[in-house]
């Protein structure tokens, strides 16, 4: 299994919430365990581990695609255990996938402006498990979720630990969310840094409202939001599905911008479930706007 080591930089291109890159690989002679580093989990903003398991599923899918492209016969066996989701192991055949390492490298989150326009029906219809909602229908929920998120001191503190808003940050090129990845101008990045540093003092003056206001217009255009629904508890598998959908979209020139706050916040998650006619709000696993970006995004950092 040692030949996988050389492929790791491409495995690492998998997406993860806050770009924490929580995955670990533990090699033995015939298997490689996929696990996670608890210091890279988000216990405050992701208390159930939903995004952690989605990210690890996306990572497993990336590993399989990259191994298949390198001609290696590798499969994934789910086997949840302490700090572990499963194993990569040798198989009779390479993993069957239409995607390549080049696709994995080309995918990226884009938080900039999108051209107006809905996904063609045949594209949306091919994304199993995904529900499609017009952007404008969720603008109120996004604003409410942002207010909730920025009003929570602990969630904001956890987010701040993963922000890299200046190039002088010692981990700027390694992980977390950079000013460039967040599509912030220099002035916006400076203002965000200053306001988060002063958060406790500015809170009574309405800082959460101001921060939430920054995203007010984000869904005010003719576009689509995709909502992934699945069985709560099966997020590793859902993360694999999500990765394949993102690669499908990316190959067609679309990018995604996740808006997890809408399902992190209990009241907005419940309203969204009601609007979609979904019985169990916990089965909503991921929310992202999707479209054709007006400009390419800066590639996100990796360790
Ligand atoms: C499960 C999951 C949840 C995410 N939630 C958010 C989110 O709420 N907001 C956001 O801007 N990005 C979100 N992202 C995107 C990550 O921040 C992004 O994947 C990471 O920074 C790496 O960048 P890349 O996708 O360009 O490779 C999420 C990604 C995953 C896998």
Coordinates of C-alpha atoms and ligand atoms in Angstrom, one line a residue:
X1 CA 0.0 0.0 0.0
X2 CA 3.1 2.2 0.2
X3 CA 2.5 3.3 -3.4
X4 CA -0.4 5.5 -2.2
X5 CA 1.9 7.8 -0.3
X6 CA 3.1 9.5 -3.5
X7 CA -0.5 10.3 -4.4
X8 CA -1.3 12.0 -1.1
X9 CA -1.0 15.6 -2.4
X10 CA -4.0 14.8 -4.8
X11 CA -6.0 13.1 -2.0
X12 CA -5.6 16.3 0.0
X13 CA -7.5 18.3 -2.7
X14 CA -10.7 16.9 -1.1
X15 CA -13.0 19.6 0.3
X16 CA -13.6 20.0 4.0
X17 CA -15.6 22.4 6.2
X18 CA -13.5 25.5 7.1
X19 CA -10.7 23.8 5.1
X20 CA -9.7 21.9 8.2
X21 CA -8.4 18.9 6.3
X22 CA -9.3 16.7 9.2
X23 CA -8.3 13.4 7.5
X24 CA -5.5 11.0 8.6
X25 CA -4.1 8.0 6.8
X26 CA -2.6 5.2 8.9
X27 CA -0.6 2.6 6.8
X28 CA -0.3 -1.1 7.5
X29 CA 1.0 -3.7 5.1
X30 CA -2.3 -4.5 3.4
X31 CA -4.6 -1.6 4.4
X32 CA -4.7 2.1 5.0
X33 CA -7.1 3.4 7.7
X34 CA -8.9 6.7 6.9
X35 CA -9.4 8.5 10.2
X36 CA -9.5 12.0 11.6
X37 CA -7.5 14.3 13.8
X38 CA -9.8 15.5 16.7
X39 CA -7.9 18.8 16.8
X40 CA -9.2 19.5 13.3
X41 CA -12.9 18.8 14.1
X42 CA -15.3 21.7 14.7
X43 CA -17.0 20.7 17.9
X44 CA -18.9 24.0 18.3
X45 CA -20.2 24.6 14.8
X46 CA -20.4 20.9 13.8
X47 CA -21.4 19.3 17.2
X48 CA -23.0 16.2 15.5
X49 CA -19.9 15.6 13.3
X50 CA -22.1 15.8 10.2
X51 CA -19.7 18.0 8.2
X52 CA -16.7 16.0 9.5
X53 CA -18.2 12.8 8.1
X54 CA -19.2 14.4 4.9
X55 CA -15.6 15.7 4.5
X56 CA -14.2 12.3 5.2
X57 CA -16.5 10.7 2.7
X58 CA -15.5 13.2 0.1
X59 CA -11.9 12.4 1.0
X60 CA -12.4 8.7 0.6
X61 CA -14.0 9.3 -2.9
X62 CA -11.0 11.5 -3.9
X63 CA -8.6 8.8 -2.8
X64 CA -10.4 6.2 -4.9
X65 CA -10.5 8.4 -8.0
X66 CA -6.8 9.3 -7.7
X67 CA -5.8 5.7 -7.1
X68 CA -7.9 4.5 -10.1
X69 CA -6.3 7.1 -12.3
X70 CA -2.9 5.9 -11.3
X71 CA -3.9 2.3 -12.2
X72 CA -4.0 1.1 -8.6
X73 CA -6.7 -1.4 -7.6
X74 CA -8.0 0.1 -4.5
X75 CA -11.4 0.0 -2.8
X76 CA -12.9 1.5 0.3
X77 CA -14.5 -0.5 3.1
X78 CA -16.6 1.5 5.7
X79 CA -15.7 0.4 9.2
X80 CA -16.4 3.1 11.7
X81 CA -14.3 2.9 14.8
X82 CA -12.5 5.3 17.2
X83 CA -11.4 8.3 15.2
X84 CA -11.8 6.2 12.0
X85 CA -14.4 5.8 9.2
X86 CA -13.0 2.9 7.3
X87 CA -10.1 1.4 5.2
X88 CA -8.6 1.6 1.8
X89 CA -7.6 -1.9 0.7
X90 CA -6.5 -3.8 -2.3
X91 CA -9.2 -5.0 -4.7
X92 CA -9.5 -7.2 -7.8
X93 CA -10.2 -4.3 -10.1
X94 CA -9.5 -0.5 -10.1
X95 CA -12.4 1.6 -8.8
X96 CA -14.9 2.3 -11.6
X97 CA -15.3 6.1 -12.0
X98 CA -15.7 8.5 -14.8
X99 CA -13.5 11.1 -12.9
X100 CA -9.8 11.6 -13.1
X101 CA -7.1 13.2 -11.0
X102 CA -7.3 16.2 -13.3
X103 CA -11.0 16.6 -12.3
X104 CA -10.1 16.4 -8.6
X105 CA -7.4 19.2 -9.2
X106 CA -9.8 21.4 -11.2
X107 CA -12.6 21.4 -8.7
X108 CA -12.9 24.3 -6.2
X109 CA -15.4 26.2 -4.1
X110 CA -16.3 29.6 -5.6
X111 CA -17.8 32.2 -3.3
X112 CA -17.8 35.0 -5.9
X113 CA -20.7 36.2 -8.1
X114 CA -22.5 33.8 -10.4
X115 CA -24.1 34.5 -13.7
X116 CA -27.9 34.4 -13.5
X117 CA -29.5 31.2 -14.7
X118 CA -30.9 27.9 -13.4
X119 CA -29.3 24.5 -13.8
X120 CA -30.7 22.7 -16.9
X121 CA -33.2 20.1 -15.9
X122 CA -31.1 17.2 -17.2
X123 CA -28.1 18.4 -15.2
X124 CA -30.1 18.8 -11.9
X125 CA -32.1 15.6 -12.5
X126 CA -28.9 13.6 -12.7
X127 CA -27.7 14.6 -9.2
X128 CA -29.3 11.8 -7.1
X129 CA -30.4 12.9 -3.7
X130 CA -30.2 16.6 -4.5
X131 CA -33.2 18.9 -4.3
X132 CA -33.1 22.1 -6.2
X133 CA -34.5 25.4 -4.9
X134 CA -34.5 28.9 -6.5
X135 CA -31.9 31.1 -4.7
X136 CA -34.4 33.8 -3.9
X137 CA -36.6 31.4 -2.0
X138 CA -33.9 30.9 0.6
X139 CA -32.6 34.4 1.0
X140 CA -34.6 35.0 4.1
X141 CA -33.3 31.7 5.7
X142 CA -29.7 32.6 4.9
X143 CA -30.0 36.0 6.5
X144 CA -31.7 34.5 9.6
X145 CA -29.0 31.7 9.8
X146 CA -26.2 34.3 9.4
X147 CA -27.6 36.4 12.2
X148 CA -27.8 33.3 14.4
X149 CA -24.2 32.2 13.5
X150 CA -22.6 35.6 14.0
X151 CA -24.6 36.2 17.2
X152 CA -23.0 33.1 18.8
X153 CA -19.7 34.0 20.4
X154 CA -18.4 30.4 20.5
X155 CA -19.2 29.6 16.9
X156 CA -17.6 32.9 15.8
X157 CA -14.5 32.1 18.0
X158 CA -14.2 28.7 16.3
X159 CA -14.5 30.1 12.8
X160 CA -11.9 32.8 13.7
X161 CA -9.4 30.1 14.5
X162 CA -9.6 28.9 10.9
X163 CA -9.6 32.3 9.2
X164 CA -6.4 33.4 7.4
X165 CA -7.2 37.0 6.5
X166 CA -3.7 38.3 6.1
X167 CA -0.8 36.8 4.1
X168 CA 1.3 37.2 7.2
X169 CA -0.7 34.4 9.0
X170 CA 1.7 31.6 9.6
X171 CA -0.7 29.0 8.2
X172 CA -1.9 31.1 5.2
X173 CA -0.6 28.6 2.6
X174 CA -1.5 25.5 4.7
X175 CA -5.2 25.3 5.7
X176 CA -8.3 27.3 6.8
X177 CA -10.1 30.0 4.9
X178 CA -8.0 32.8 3.3
X179 CA -9.2 36.3 2.3
X180 CA -8.7 35.2 -1.3
X181 CA -10.7 32.0 -0.9
X182 CA -13.5 34.0 0.7
X183 CA -13.4 36.4 -2.2
X184 CA -12.8 39.4 0.1
X185 CA -11.1 42.6 -1.0
X186 CA -8.1 43.7 1.1
X187 CA -10.3 46.3 2.8
X188 CA -13.1 43.8 3.5
X189 CA -10.5 41.3 5.0
X190 CA -9.1 44.1 7.2
X191 CA -12.5 45.1 8.4
X192 CA -13.5 41.5 9.1
X193 CA -10.3 41.0 11.1
X194 CA -10.8 44.1 13.1
X195 CA -14.4 43.5 13.8
X196 CA -13.9 39.9 14.9
X197 CA -11.0 40.9 17.1
X198 CA -13.3 43.4 18.8
X199 CA -16.2 41.0 18.8
X200 CA -17.1 41.0 22.5
X201 CA -17.0 44.8 22.7
X202 CA -18.9 45.4 19.5
X203 CA -21.5 42.7 20.0
X204 CA -24.0 44.9 21.9
X205 CA -23.6 47.5 19.1
X206 CA -25.0 45.1 16.6
X207 CA -21.9 43.6 15.1
X208 CA -23.7 40.3 14.3
X209 CA -26.3 42.2 12.3
X210 CA -23.6 44.0 10.4
X211 CA -21.7 40.8 9.6
X212 CA -24.9 39.0 8.6
X213 CA -25.8 42.0 6.4
X214 CA -22.7 41.4 4.4
X215 CA -24.3 38.3 2.8
X216 CA -27.7 39.8 2.4
X217 CA -27.7 40.0 -1.3
X218 CA -25.9 36.7 -1.8
X219 CA -29.1 34.8 -2.9
X220 CA -30.9 37.7 -4.5
X221 CA -30.5 36.6 -8.1
X222 CA -31.9 34.1 -10.5
X223 CA -30.0 31.0 -9.6
X224 CA -30.2 27.6 -7.9
X225 CA -29.4 26.2 -4.4
X226 CA -28.9 22.5 -4.1
X227 CA -29.9 20.6 -0.9
X228 CA -28.6 17.2 -0.3
X229 CA -30.9 14.9 1.6
X230 CA -30.0 11.5 2.9
X231 CA -30.1 9.3 5.9
X232 CA -28.7 11.1 9.0
X233 CA -25.9 8.7 10.2
X234 CA -24.8 7.8 6.7
X235 CA -22.9 11.0 6.1
X236 CA -19.6 9.3 5.0
X237 CA -21.5 7.7 2.1
X238 CA -23.3 11.0 1.4
X239 CA -19.9 12.8 1.3
X240 CA -18.8 10.4 -1.4
X241 CA -22.0 11.2 -3.4
X242 CA -21.5 14.9 -2.8
X243 CA -17.9 14.7 -4.1
X244 CA -19.1 13.0 -7.3
X245 CA -21.9 15.6 -7.8
X246 CA -19.4 18.4 -7.3
X247 CA -17.0 16.8 -9.9
X248 CA -19.9 16.3 -12.3
X249 CA -20.9 20.0 -12.0
X250 CA -17.3 21.2 -12.1
X251 CA -16.7 19.2 -15.4
X252 CA -19.7 21.1 -16.9
X253 CA -18.3 24.5 -15.8
X254 CA -20.4 25.0 -12.7
X255 CA -19.1 25.7 -9.2
X256 CA -20.6 25.5 -5.8
X257 CA -20.7 27.6 -2.7
X258 CA -21.8 25.8 0.4
X259 CA -24.1 27.6 2.9
X260 CA -24.1 25.1 5.8
X261 CA -25.3 27.7 8.2
X262 CA -28.8 27.2 6.9
X263 CA -28.9 23.7 8.3
X264 CA -26.5 24.3 11.2
X265 CA -29.1 26.7 12.7
X266 CA -32.0 24.6 14.1
X267 CA -34.9 27.0 13.3
X268 CA -33.8 27.6 9.7
X269 CA -33.1 23.9 9.2
X270 CA -36.7 23.2 10.3
X271 CA -38.2 25.8 8.0
X272 CA -36.2 24.5 5.1
X273 CA -37.4 20.9 5.8
X274 CA -41.0 22.2 5.9
X275 CA -40.6 24.1 2.6
X276 CA -39.1 21.0 0.9
X277 CA -41.8 18.7 2.4
X278 CA -39.1 16.7 4.2
X279 CA -40.2 15.0 7.4
X280 CA -36.9 14.8 9.3
X281 CA -34.9 18.0 9.3
X282 CA -31.8 16.0 10.3
X283 CA -31.9 14.3 6.9
X284 CA -30.9 17.6 5.3
X285 CA -27.1 17.1 5.0
X286 CA -25.7 19.9 2.8
X287 CA -26.8 23.1 1.2
X288 CA -24.9 25.0 -1.5
X289 CA -25.6 27.5 -4.2
X290 CA -24.5 26.4 -7.7
X291 CA -23.9 28.2 -10.9
X292 CA -21.5 29.5 -13.5
X293 CA -19.0 31.8 -11.7
X294 CA -18.2 35.2 -13.2
X295 CA -14.5 34.8 -12.3
X296 CA -12.3 31.9 -11.3
X297 CA -11.7 31.4 -7.5
X298 CA -8.3 31.4 -5.9
X299 CA -7.3 27.8 -5.2
X300 CA -7.6 26.9 -1.5
X301 CA -4.6 26.1 0.6
X302 CA -3.5 22.6 1.5
X303 CA -1.0 21.2 4.1
Ligands
LIG1 C1 -19.2 19.4 4.5 C2 -18.7 20.7 4.0 C3 -19.3 21.9 4.5 C4 -18.9 23.1 4.0 N1 -19.6 24.3 4.5 C5 -19.2 25.5 4.0 C6 -19.9 26.7 4.3 O1 -20.9 26.6 5.1 N2 -19.5 27.8 3.8 C7 -18.5 27.9 2.9 O2 -18.2 29.0 2.5 N3 -17.8 26.8 2.6 C8 -18.1 25.6 3.0 N4 -17.5 24.5 2.6 C9 -16.4 24.6 1.6 C10 -15.1 24.5 2.3 O3 -14.8 25.6 3.0 C11 -14.0 24.2 1.1 O4 -14.3 23.0 0.6 C12 -12.6 24.3 1.7 O5 -12.3 25.6 2.1 C13 -11.6 23.8 0.6 O6 -11.8 24.6 -0.5 P1 -12.1 24.0 -2.0 O7 -13.5 23.5 -1.9 O8 -12.0 25.2 -2.9 O9 -11.0 23.0 -2.3 C14 -17.9 23.2 3.1 C15 -17.3 22.1 2.6 C16 -17.7 20.8 3.0 C17 -17.0 19.6 2.5

